[in-house]
JSON list of C-alpha atoms and ligand atoms in Angstrom, two decimals:
[
{"chain": "A", "resi": 1, "resn": "UNK", "atom": "CA", "xyz": [0.00, 0.00, 0.00]},
{"chain": "A", "resi": 2, "resn": "UNK", "atom": "CA", "xyz": [1.25, 3.50, -0.82]},
{"chain": "A", "resi": 3, "resn": "UNK", "atom": "CA", "xyz": [1.48, 5.75, 2.20]},
{"chain": "A", "resi": 4, "resn": "UNK", "atom": "CA", "xyz": [1.05, 9.54, 2.11]},
{"chain": "A", "resi": 5, "resn": "UNK", "atom": "CA", "xyz": [4.67, 10.31, 3.00]},
{"chain": "A", "resi": 6, "resn": "UNK", "atom": "CA", "xyz": [6.09, 8.42, 0.02]},
{"chain": "A", "resi": 7, "resn": "UNK", "atom": "CA", "xyz": [5.23, 11.23, -2.36]},
{"chain": "A", "resi": 8, "resn": "UNK", "atom": "CA", "xyz": [7.61, 13.52, -0.44]},
{"chain": "A", "resi": 9, "resn": "UNK", "atom": "CA", "xyz": [10.39, 11.03, 0.19]},
{"chain": "A", "resi": 10, "resn": "UNK", "atom": "CA", "xyz": [13.38, 11.37, -2.10]},
{"chain": "A", "resi": 11, "resn": "UNK", "atom": "CA", "xyz": [15.51, 8.91, -0.20]},
{"chain": "A", "resi": 12, "resn": "UNK", "atom": "CA", "xyz": [15.96, 7.42, 3.25]},
{"chain": "A", "resi": 13, "resn": "UNK", "atom": "CA", "xyz": [18.97, 9.18, 4.75]},
{"chain": "A", "resi": 14, "resn": "UNK", "atom": "CA", "xyz": [19.24, 7.28, 8.06]},
{"chain": "A", "resi": 15, "resn": "UNK", "atom": "CA", "xyz": [17.31, 4.05, 8.46]},
{"chain": "A", "resi": 16, "resn": "UNK", "atom": "CA", "xyz": [15.71, 2.86, 11.67]},
{"chain": "A", "resi": 17, "resn": "UNK", "atom": "CA", "xyz": [18.41, 0.35, 12.62]},
{"chain": "A", "resi": 18, "resn": "UNK", "atom": "CA", "xyz": [21.18, 2.92, 12.13]},
{"chain": "A", "resi": 19, "resn": "UNK", "atom": "CA", "xyz": [19.31, 5.50, 14.19]},
{"chain": "A", "resi": 20, "resn": "UNK", "atom": "CA", "xyz": [18.63, 3.09, 17.03]},
{"chain": "A", "resi": 21, "resn": "UNK", "atom": "CA", "xyz": [22.20, 1.81, 17.04]},
{"chain": "A", "resi": 22, "resn": "UNK", "atom": "CA", "xyz": [23.58, 5.35, 17.35]},
{"chain": "A", "resi": 23, "resn": "UNK", "atom": "CA", "xyz": [21.07, 6.22, 20.09]},
{"chain": "A", "resi": 24, "resn": "UNK", "atom": "CA", "xyz": [22.31, 3.27, 22.15]},
{"chain": "A", "resi": 25, "resn": "UNK", "atom": "CA", "xyz": [25.86, 4.58, 21.76]},
{"chain": "A", "resi": 26, "resn": "UNK", "atom": "CA", "xyz": [24.80, 8.08, 22.83]},
{"chain": "A", "resi": 27, "resn": "UNK", "atom": "CA", "xyz": [22.85, 6.74, 25.83]},
{"chain": "A", "resi": 28, "resn": "UNK", "atom": "CA", "xyz": [25.85, 4.67, 26.91]},
{"chain": "A", "resi": 29, "resn": "UNK", "atom": "CA", "xyz": [28.18, 7.65, 26.62]},
{"chain": "A", "resi": 30, "resn": "UNK", "atom": "CA", "xyz": [25.79, 9.95, 28.50]},
{"chain": "A", "resi": 31, "resn": "UNK", "atom": "CA", "xyz": [25.28, 7.33, 31.23]},
{"chain": "A", "resi": 32, "resn": "UNK", "atom": "CA", "xyz": [29.06, 7.14, 31.75]},
{"chain": "A", "resi": 33, "resn": "UNK", "atom": "CA", "xyz": [29.55, 10.91, 31.72]},
{"chain": "A", "resi": 34, "resn": "UNK", "atom": "CA", "xyz": [26.77, 11.53, 34.27]},
{"chain": "A", "resi": 35, "resn": "UNK", "atom": "CA", "xyz": [27.40, 8.42, 36.37]},
{"chain": "A", "resi": 36, "resn": "UNK", "atom": "CA", "xyz": [27.97, 10.52, 39.51]},
{"chain": "A", "resi": 37, "resn": "UNK", "atom": "CA", "xyz": [25.13, 12.97, 38.91]},
{"chain": "A", "resi": 38, "resn": "UNK", "atom": "CA", "xyz": [22.14, 12.99, 41.25]},
{"chain": "A", "resi": 39, "resn": "UNK", "atom": "CA", "xyz": [20.35, 15.90, 39.58]},
{"chain": "A", "resi": 40, "resn": "UNK", "atom": "CA", "xyz": [20.21, 15.02, 35.88]},
{"chain": "A", "resi": 41, "resn": "UNK", "atom": "CA", "xyz": [17.37, 16.67, 33.98]},
{"chain": "A", "resi": 42, "resn": "UNK", "atom": "CA", "xyz": [16.77, 16.01, 30.28]},
{"chain": "A", "resi": 43, "resn": "UNK", "atom": "CA", "xyz": [15.15, 19.02, 28.63]},
{"chain": "A", "resi": 44, "resn": "UNK", "atom": "CA", "xyz": [13.55, 18.06, 25.35]},
{"chain": "A", "resi": 45, "resn": "UNK", "atom": "CA", "xyz": [12.83, 20.73, 22.76]},
{"chain": "A", "resi": 46, "resn": "UNK", "atom": "CA", "xyz": [9.33, 20.25, 21.42]},
{"chain": "A", "resi": 47, "resn": "UNK", "atom": "CA", "xyz": [8.05, 19.12, 19.15]},
{"chain": "A", "resi": 48, "resn": "UNK", "atom": "CA", "xyz": [10.86, 17.69, 17.05]},
{"chain": "A", "resi": 49, "resn": "UNK", "atom": "CA", "xyz": [12.96, 16.26, 19.87]},
{"chain": "A", "resi": 50, "resn": "UNK", "atom": "CA", "xyz": [10.27, 14.06, 21.34]},
{"chain": "A", "resi": 51, "resn": "UNK", "atom": "CA", "xyz": [10.96, 10.79, 19.48]},
{"chain": "A", "resi": 52, "resn": "UNK", "atom": "CA", "xyz": [14.67, 11.13, 20.13]},
{"chain": "A", "resi": 53, "resn": "UNK", "atom": "CA", "xyz": [14.12, 11.91, 23.84]},
{"chain": "A", "resi": 54, "resn": "UNK", "atom": "CA", "xyz": [11.94, 8.88, 24.47]},
{"chain": "A", "resi": 55, "resn": "UNK", "atom": "CA", "xyz": [14.35, 6.49, 22.77]},
{"chain": "A", "resi": 56, "resn": "UNK", "atom": "CA", "xyz": [17.47, 8.10, 24.25]},
{"chain": "A", "resi": 57, "resn": "UNK", "atom": "CA", "xyz": [16.08, 8.13, 27.82]},
{"chain": "A", "resi": 58, "resn": "UNK", "atom": "CA", "xyz": [15.54, 4.38, 27.62]},
{"chain": "A", "resi": 59, "resn": "UNK", "atom": "CA", "xyz": [19.29, 3.97, 27.24]},
{"chain": "A", "resi": 60, "resn": "UNK", "atom": "CA", "xyz": [20.30, 6.35, 30.04]},
{"chain": "A", "resi": 61, "resn": "UNK", "atom": "CA", "xyz": [20.91, 4.30, 33.17]},
{"chain": "A", "resi": 62, "resn": "UNK", "atom": "CA", "xyz": [21.46, 7.31, 35.49]},
{"chain": "A", "resi": 63, "resn": "UNK", "atom": "CA", "xyz": [18.28, 8.28, 37.39]},
{"chain": "A", "resi": 64, "resn": "UNK", "atom": "CA", "xyz": [16.91, 11.42, 35.79]},
{"chain": "A", "resi": 65, "resn": "UNK", "atom": "CA", "xyz": [13.86, 13.55, 35.19]},
{"chain": "A", "resi": 66, "resn": "UNK", "atom": "CA", "xyz": [12.48, 14.83, 31.91]},
{"chain": "A", "resi": 67, "resn": "UNK", "atom": "CA", "xyz": [11.04, 18.22, 31.05]},
{"chain": "A", "resi": 68, "resn": "UNK", "atom": "CA", "xyz": [10.04, 20.12, 27.94]},
{"chain": "A", "resi": 69, "resn": "UNK", "atom": "CA", "xyz": [10.57, 23.45, 26.22]},
{"chain": "A", "resi": 70, "resn": "UNK", "atom": "CA", "xyz": [8.66, 24.49, 23.12]},
{"chain": "A", "resi": 71, "resn": "UNK", "atom": "CA", "xyz": [10.42, 27.04, 20.94]},
{"chain": "A", "resi": 72, "resn": "UNK", "atom": "CA", "xyz": [9.78, 28.22, 17.43]},
{"chain": "A", "resi": 73, "resn": "UNK", "atom": "CA", "xyz": [11.89, 30.11, 14.95]},
{"chain": "A", "resi": 74, "resn": "UNK", "atom": "CA", "xyz": [10.05, 29.25, 11.77]},
{"chain": "A", "resi": 75, "resn": "UNK", "atom": "CA", "xyz": [6.86, 30.90, 10.52]},
{"chain": "A", "resi": 76, "resn": "UNK", "atom": "CA", "xyz": [4.23, 28.38, 9.44]},
{"chain": "A", "resi": 77, "resn": "UNK", "atom": "CA", "xyz": [4.95, 26.90, 6.04]},
{"chain": "A", "resi": 78, "resn": "UNK", "atom": "CA", "xyz": [8.32, 28.68, 5.94]},
{"chain": "A", "resi": 79, "resn": "UNK", "atom": "CA", "xyz": [11.33, 26.36, 5.80]},
{"chain": "A", "resi": 80, "resn": "UNK", "atom": "CA", "xyz": [13.93, 29.07, 6.33]},
{"chain": "A", "resi": 81, "resn": "UNK", "atom": "CA", "xyz": [14.74, 30.22, 9.84]},
{"chain": "A", "resi": 82, "resn": "UNK", "atom": "CA", "xyz": [13.77, 33.76, 10.80]},
{"chain": "A", "resi": 83, "resn": "UNK", "atom": "CA", "xyz": [16.24, 34.29, 13.62]},
{"chain": "A", "resi": 84, "resn": "UNK", "atom": "CA", "xyz": [13.29, 35.31, 15.78]},
{"chain": "A", "resi": 85, "resn": "UNK", "atom": "CA", "xyz": [12.90, 32.68, 18.45]},
{"chain": "A", "resi": 86, "resn": "UNK", "atom": "CA", "xyz": [10.00, 32.46, 20.85]},
{"chain": "A", "resi": 87, "resn": "UNK", "atom": "CA", "xyz": [9.54, 30.21, 23.88]},
{"chain": "A", "resi": 88, "resn": "UNK", "atom": "CA", "xyz": [5.98, 28.93, 23.64]},
{"chain": "A", "resi": 89, "resn": "UNK", "atom": "CA", "xyz": [6.22, 26.62, 26.63]},
{"chain": "A", "resi": 90, "resn": "UNK", "atom": "CA", "xyz": [8.83, 26.79, 29.38]},
{"chain": "A", "resi": 91, "resn": "UNK", "atom": "CA", "xyz": [10.27, 24.05, 31.59]},
{"chain": "A", "resi": 92, "resn": "UNK", "atom": "CA", "xyz": [8.30, 23.41, 34.76]},
{"chain": "A", "resi": 93, "resn": "UNK", "atom": "CA", "xyz": [11.31, 22.30, 36.82]},
{"chain": "A", "resi": 94, "resn": "UNK", "atom": "CA", "xyz": [13.60, 24.63, 38.73]},
{"chain": "A", "resi": 95, "resn": "UNK", "atom": "CA", "xyz": [16.93, 24.00, 37.01]},
{"chain": "A", "resi": 96, "resn": "UNK", "atom": "CA", "xyz": [19.19, 25.88, 39.45]},
{"chain": "A", "resi": 97, "resn": "UNK", "atom": "CA", "xyz": [22.15, 23.70, 40.53]},
{"chain": "A", "resi": 98, "resn": "UNK", "atom": "CA", "xyz": [21.06, 20.79, 38.35]},
{"chain": "A", "resi": 99, "resn": "UNK", "atom": "CA", "xyz": [22.84, 18.94, 35.57]},
{"chain": "A", "resi": 100, "resn": "UNK", "atom": "CA", "xyz": [20.80, 19.90, 32.54]},
{"chain": "A", "resi": 101, "resn": "UNK", "atom": "CA", "xyz": [21.09, 18.10, 29.21]},
{"chain": "A", "resi": 102, "resn": "UNK", "atom": "CA", "xyz": [19.14, 19.65, 26.34]},
{"chain": "A", "resi": 103, "resn": "UNK", "atom": "CA", "xyz": [17.85, 17.13, 23.79]},
{"chain": "A", "resi": 104, "resn": "UNK", "atom": "CA", "xyz": [17.10, 18.48, 20.31]},
{"chain": "A", "resi": 105, "resn": "UNK", "atom": "CA", "xyz": [16.27, 16.93, 16.95]},
{"chain": "A", "resi": 106, "resn": "UNK", "atom": "CA", "xyz": [18.38, 19.10, 14.65]},
{"chain": "A", "resi": 107, "resn": "UNK", "atom": "CA", "xyz": [20.61, 22.16, 14.64]},
{"chain": "A", "resi": 108, "resn": "UNK", "atom": "CA", "xyz": [20.45, 24.25, 11.52]},
{"chain": "A", "resi": 109, "resn": "UNK", "atom": "CA", "xyz": [21.31, 27.98, 11.83]},
{"chain": "A", "resi": 110, "resn": "UNK", "atom": "CA", "xyz": [21.68, 27.59, 15.58]},
{"chain": "A", "resi": 111, "resn": "UNK", "atom": "CA", "xyz": [19.30, 30.46, 16.41]},
{"chain": "A", "resi": 112, "resn": "UNK", "atom": "CA", "xyz": [16.83, 28.24, 18.28]},
{"chain": "A", "resi": 113, "resn": "UNK", "atom": "CA", "xyz": [19.45, 26.51, 20.40]},
{"chain": "A", "resi": 114, "resn": "UNK", "atom": "CA", "xyz": [21.38, 29.70, 21.09]},
{"chain": "A", "resi": 115, "resn": "UNK", "atom": "CA", "xyz": [18.24, 31.28, 22.50]},
{"chain": "A", "resi": 116, "resn": "UNK", "atom": "CA", "xyz": [17.20, 28.23, 24.52]},
{"chain": "A", "resi": 117, "resn": "UNK", "atom": "CA", "xyz": [20.70, 27.60, 25.90]},
{"chain": "A", "resi": 118, "resn": "UNK", "atom": "CA", "xyz": [21.14, 31.27, 26.91]},
{"chain": "A", "resi": 119, "resn": "UNK", "atom": "CA", "xyz": [17.71, 31.29, 28.56]},
{"chain": "A", "resi": 120, "resn": "UNK", "atom": "CA", "xyz": [18.54, 28.17, 30.58]},
{"chain": "A", "resi": 121, "resn": "UNK", "atom": "CA", "xyz": [22.07, 29.31, 31.43]},
{"chain": "A", "resi": 122, "resn": "UNK", "atom": "CA", "xyz": [20.72, 32.49, 33.00]},
{"chain": "A", "resi": 123, "resn": "UNK", "atom": "CA", "xyz": [19.00, 30.30, 35.62]},
{"chain": "A", "resi": 124, "resn": "UNK", "atom": "CA", "xyz": [22.32, 28.96, 36.92]},
{"chain": "A", "resi": 125, "resn": "UNK", "atom": "CA", "xyz": [22.21, 25.20, 36.31]},
{"chain": "A", "resi": 126, "resn": "UNK", "atom": "CA", "xyz": [25.15, 23.25, 37.73]},
{"chain": "A", "resi": 127, "resn": "UNK", "atom": "CA", "xyz": [26.01, 22.20, 34.20]},
{"chain": "A", "resi": 128, "resn": "UNK", "atom": "CA", "xyz": [24.40, 22.67, 30.81]},
{"chain": "A", "resi": 129, "resn": "UNK", "atom": "CA", "xyz": [25.12, 20.48, 27.81]},
{"chain": "A", "resi": 130, "resn": "UNK", "atom": "CA", "xyz": [23.53, 19.79, 24.47]},
{"chain": "A", "resi": 131, "resn": "UNK", "atom": "CA", "xyz": [22.69, 16.54, 22.69]},
{"chain": "A", "resi": 132, "resn": "UNK", "atom": "CA", "xyz": [21.47, 16.89, 19.10]},
{"chain": "A", "resi": 133, "resn": "UNK", "atom": "CA", "xyz": [20.46, 13.96, 16.93]},
{"chain": "A", "resi": 134, "resn": "UNK", "atom": "CA", "xyz": [21.29, 15.76, 13.68]},
{"chain": "A", "resi": 135, "resn": "UNK", "atom": "CA", "xyz": [23.66, 18.61, 12.94]},
{"chain": "A", "resi": 136, "resn": "UNK", "atom": "CA", "xyz": [23.67, 20.58, 9.68]},
{"chain": "A", "resi": 137, "resn": "UNK", "atom": "CA", "xyz": [27.01, 22.10, 10.67]},
{"chain": "A", "resi": 138, "resn": "UNK", "atom": "CA", "xyz": [27.54, 23.84, 7.30]},
{"chain": "A", "resi": 139, "resn": "UNK", "atom": "CA", "xyz": [24.41, 25.95, 7.94]},
{"chain": "A", "resi": 140, "resn": "UNK", "atom": "CA", "xyz": [25.50, 27.43, 11.25]},
{"chain": "A", "resi": 141, "resn": "UNK", "atom": "CA", "xyz": [25.00, 31.19, 11.64]},
{"chain": "A", "resi": 142, "resn": "UNK", "atom": "CA", "xyz": [25.51, 31.50, 15.39]},
{"chain": "A", "resi": 143, "resn": "UNK", "atom": "CA", "xyz": [28.09, 29.41, 17.26]},
{"chain": "A", "resi": 144, "resn": "UNK", "atom": "CA", "xyz": [26.81, 26.49, 19.33]},
{"chain": "A", "resi": 145, "resn": "UNK", "atom": "CA", "xyz": [28.85, 23.92, 21.21]},
{"chain": "A", "resi": 146, "resn": "UNK", "atom": "CA", "xyz": [27.32, 20.49, 20.66]},
{"chain": "A", "resi": 147, "resn": "UNK", "atom": "CA", "xyz": [28.41, 18.03, 23.34]},
{"chain": "A", "resi": 148, "resn": "UNK", "atom": "CA", "xyz": [26.76, 14.94, 21.83]},
{"chain": "A", "resi": 149, "resn": "UNK", "atom": "CA", "xyz": [25.90, 14.60, 18.14]},
{"chain": "A", "resi": 150, "resn": "UNK", "atom": "CA", "xyz": [24.07, 11.71, 16.54]},
{"chain": "A", "resi": 151, "resn": "UNK", "atom": "CA", "xyz": [24.89, 12.42, 12.92]},
{"chain": "A", "resi": 152, "resn": "UNK", "atom": "CA", "xyz": [26.32, 15.33, 10.98]},
{"chain": "A", "resi": 153, "resn": "UNK", "atom": "CA", "xyz": [24.27, 15.73, 7.79]},
{"chain": "A", "resi": 154, "resn": "UNK", "atom": "CA", "xyz": [24.42, 17.77, 4.61]},
{"chain": "A", "resi": 155, "resn": "UNK", "atom": "CA", "xyz": [22.23, 20.76, 3.91]},
{"chain": "A", "resi": 156, "resn": "UNK", "atom": "CA", "xyz": [19.09, 18.91, 2.85]},
{"chain": "A", "resi": 157, "resn": "UNK", "atom": "CA", "xyz": [15.60, 19.28, 4.23]},
{"chain": "A", "resi": 158, "resn": "UNK", "atom": "CA", "xyz": [14.83, 16.12, 6.18]},
{"chain": "A", "resi": 159, "resn": "UNK", "atom": "CA", "xyz": [11.76, 14.71, 7.89]},
{"chain": "A", "resi": 160, "resn": "UNK", "atom": "CA", "xyz": [10.64, 11.79, 10.02]},
{"chain": "A", "resi": 161, "resn": "UNK", "atom": "CA", "xyz": [11.63, 10.63, 13.51]},
{"chain": "A", "resi": 162, "resn": "UNK", "atom": "CA", "xyz": [10.28, 13.80, 15.14]},
{"chain": "A", "resi": 163, "resn": "UNK", "atom": "CA", "xyz": [11.02, 16.17, 12.25]},
{"chain": "A", "resi": 164, "resn": "UNK", "atom": "CA", "xyz": [8.02, 17.42, 10.34]},
{"chain": "A", "resi": 165, "resn": "UNK", "atom": "CA", "xyz": [6.98, 18.35, 6.87]},
{"chain": "A", "resi": 166, "resn": "UNK", "atom": "CA", "xyz": [4.40, 21.04, 7.61]},
{"chain": "A", "resi": 167, "resn": "UNK", "atom": "CA", "xyz": [3.66, 19.31, 10.94]},
{"chain": "A", "resi": 168, "resn": "UNK", "atom": "CA", "xyz": [3.20, 15.85, 9.47]},
{"chain": "A", "resi": 169, "resn": "UNK", "atom": "CA", "xyz": [5.21, 12.64, 9.31]},
{"chain": "A", "resi": 170, "resn": "UNK", "atom": "CA", "xyz": [6.95, 13.07, 12.66]},
{"chain": "A", "resi": 171, "resn": "UNK", "atom": "CA", "xyz": [5.98, 9.46, 13.38]},
{"chain": "A", "resi": 172, "resn": "UNK", "atom": "CA", "xyz": [8.20, 7.84, 10.76]},
{"chain": "A", "resi": 173, "resn": "UNK", "atom": "CA", "xyz": [10.88, 5.63, 12.33]},
{"chain": "A", "resi": 174, "resn": "UNK", "atom": "CA", "xyz": [13.60, 6.82, 9.90]},
{"chain": "A", "resi": 175, "resn": "UNK", "atom": "CA", "xyz": [15.04, 10.13, 8.65]},
{"chain": "A", "resi": 176, "resn": "UNK", "atom": "CA", "xyz": [14.15, 10.87, 5.03]},
{"chain": "A", "resi": 177, "resn": "UNK", "atom": "CA", "xyz": [15.25, 13.57, 2.59]},
{"chain": "A", "resi": 178, "resn": "UNK", "atom": "CA", "xyz": [12.33, 15.63, 1.29]},
{"chain": "A", "resi": 179, "resn": "UNK", "atom": "CA", "xyz": [11.75, 15.79, -2.46]},
{"chain": "A", "resi": 180, "resn": "UNK", "atom": "CA", "xyz": [11.94, 19.50, -3.36]},
{"chain": "A", "resi": 181, "resn": "UNK", "atom": "CA", "xyz": [9.78, 19.03, -6.47]},
{"chain": "A", "resi": 182, "resn": "UNK", "atom": "CA", "xyz": [6.96, 17.40, -4.50]},
{"chain": "A", "resi": 183, "resn": "UNK", "atom": "CA", "xyz": [7.13, 20.24, -1.94]},
{"chain": "A", "resi": 184, "resn": "UNK", "atom": "CA", "xyz": [6.88, 22.83, -4.73]},
{"chain": "A", "resi": 185, "resn": "UNK", "atom": "CA", "xyz": [3.87, 21.06, -6.21]},
{"chain": "A", "resi": 186, "resn": "UNK", "atom": "CA", "xyz": [2.10, 21.54, -2.87]},
{"chain": "A", "resi": 187, "resn": "UNK", "atom": "CA", "xyz": [2.99, 25.22, -2.47]},
{"chain": "B", "resi": 201, "resn": "IMP", "atom": "P1", "xyz": [17.68, 26.63, 13.72]},
{"chain": "B", "resi": 201, "resn": "IMP", "atom": "O1", "xyz": [17.14, 27.63, 14.70]},
{"chain": "B", "resi": 201, "resn": "IMP", "atom": "O2", "xyz": [17.89, 27.24, 12.37]},
{"chain": "B", "resi": 201, "resn": "IMP", "atom": "O3", "xyz": [18.91, 25.91, 14.21]},
{"chain": "B", "resi": 201, "resn": "IMP", "atom": "O4", "xyz": [16.53, 25.60, 13.46]},
{"chain": "B", "resi": 201, "resn": "IMP", "atom": "C1", "xyz": [16.29, 24.56, 14.28]},
{"chain": "B", "resi": 201, "resn": "IMP", "atom": "C2", "xyz": [14.88, 24.08, 14.10]},
{"chain": "B", "resi": 201, "resn": "IMP", "atom": "O5", "xyz": [14.46, 24.18, 12.73]},
{"chain": "B", "resi": 201, "resn": "IMP", "atom": "C3", "xyz": [14.79, 22.63, 14.45]},
{"chain": "B", "resi": 201, "resn": "IMP", "atom": "O6", "xyz": [14.45, 22.48, 15.80]},
{"chain": "B", "resi": 201, "resn": "IMP", "atom": "C4", "xyz": [13.73, 22.13, 13.52]},
{"chain": "B", "resi": 201, "resn": "IMP", "atom": "O7", "xyz": [12.46, 22.28, 14.12]},
{"chain": "B", "resi": 201, "resn": "IMP", "atom": "C5", "xyz": [13.78, 23.03, 12.31]},
{"chain": "B", "resi": 201, "resn": "IMP", "atom": "N1", "xyz": [14.52, 22.41, 11.19]},
{"chain": "B", "resi": 201, "resn": "IMP", "atom": "C6", "xyz": [15.74, 22.74, 10.73]},
{"chain": "B", "resi": 201, "resn": "IMP", "atom": "N2", "xyz": [16.11, 21.97, 9.69]},
{"chain": "B", "resi": 201, "resn": "IMP", "atom": "C7", "xyz": [15.08, 21.11, 9.50]},
{"chain": "B", "resi": 201, "resn": "IMP", "atom": "C8", "xyz": [14.86, 20.03, 8.56]},
{"chain": "B", "resi": 201, "resn": "IMP", "atom": "O8", "xyz": [15.69, 19.70, 7.69]},
{"chain": "B", "resi": 201, "resn": "IMP", "atom": "N3", "xyz": [13.68, 19.38, 8.69]},
{"chain": "B", "resi": 201, "resn": "IMP", "atom": "C9", "xyz": [12.74, 19.70, 9.63]},
{"chain": "B", "resi": 201, "resn": "IMP", "atom": "N4", "xyz": [12.91, 20.69, 10.51]},
{"chain": "B", "resi": 201, "resn": "IMP", "atom": "C10", "xyz": [14.07, 21.38, 10.45]},
{"chain": "B", "resi": 202, "resn": "MG", "atom": "MG1", "xyz": [12.50, 21.72, 16.36]}
]
């Protein structure tokens, strides 16, 4: 049966097994690095980071809490970043003196993460690090230190595994490259 996403899928960039294998490696590394932490808080950036967070957390053996931030830098239907970032939902936890690890789906220009990291840093966590599943490093406009990276990828618009195409297809278990022609047809 043909599924709706197939029209937009140019190619699978990272298949499910490869994603899951890398997430186990990241979880193992994070578990070792935070082995002595008693205050670990994973802060997931909504909505895109949610699939990654839930899989990653299952491989983190250190006791921890999870929390969420929703931020947006893209206007609806616009695939270029605006540089204007807004926090639509803030964390509920008090992060002062805690080990905070931000979990994000993808870093593109860096505007979103820069804003979120600066906002969190101002609240004096004990430590603040960043774990991003995907990094389009060649697109960076503002500097961001990424402590844990799943995969560095080329400058292609991708979707699936938390990342959306106009809010859809976040549920796919793999990362796909969007077909520019199919996107234009829809515009
Ligand atoms: P930045 O502020 O330019 O770094 O953009 C980061 C945000 O843009 C991510 O959290 C995603 O929501 C979105 N984004 C950037 N590149 C892609 C992509 O290729 N597919 C889907 N969303 C993307
Ligand atoms: Mg996002």
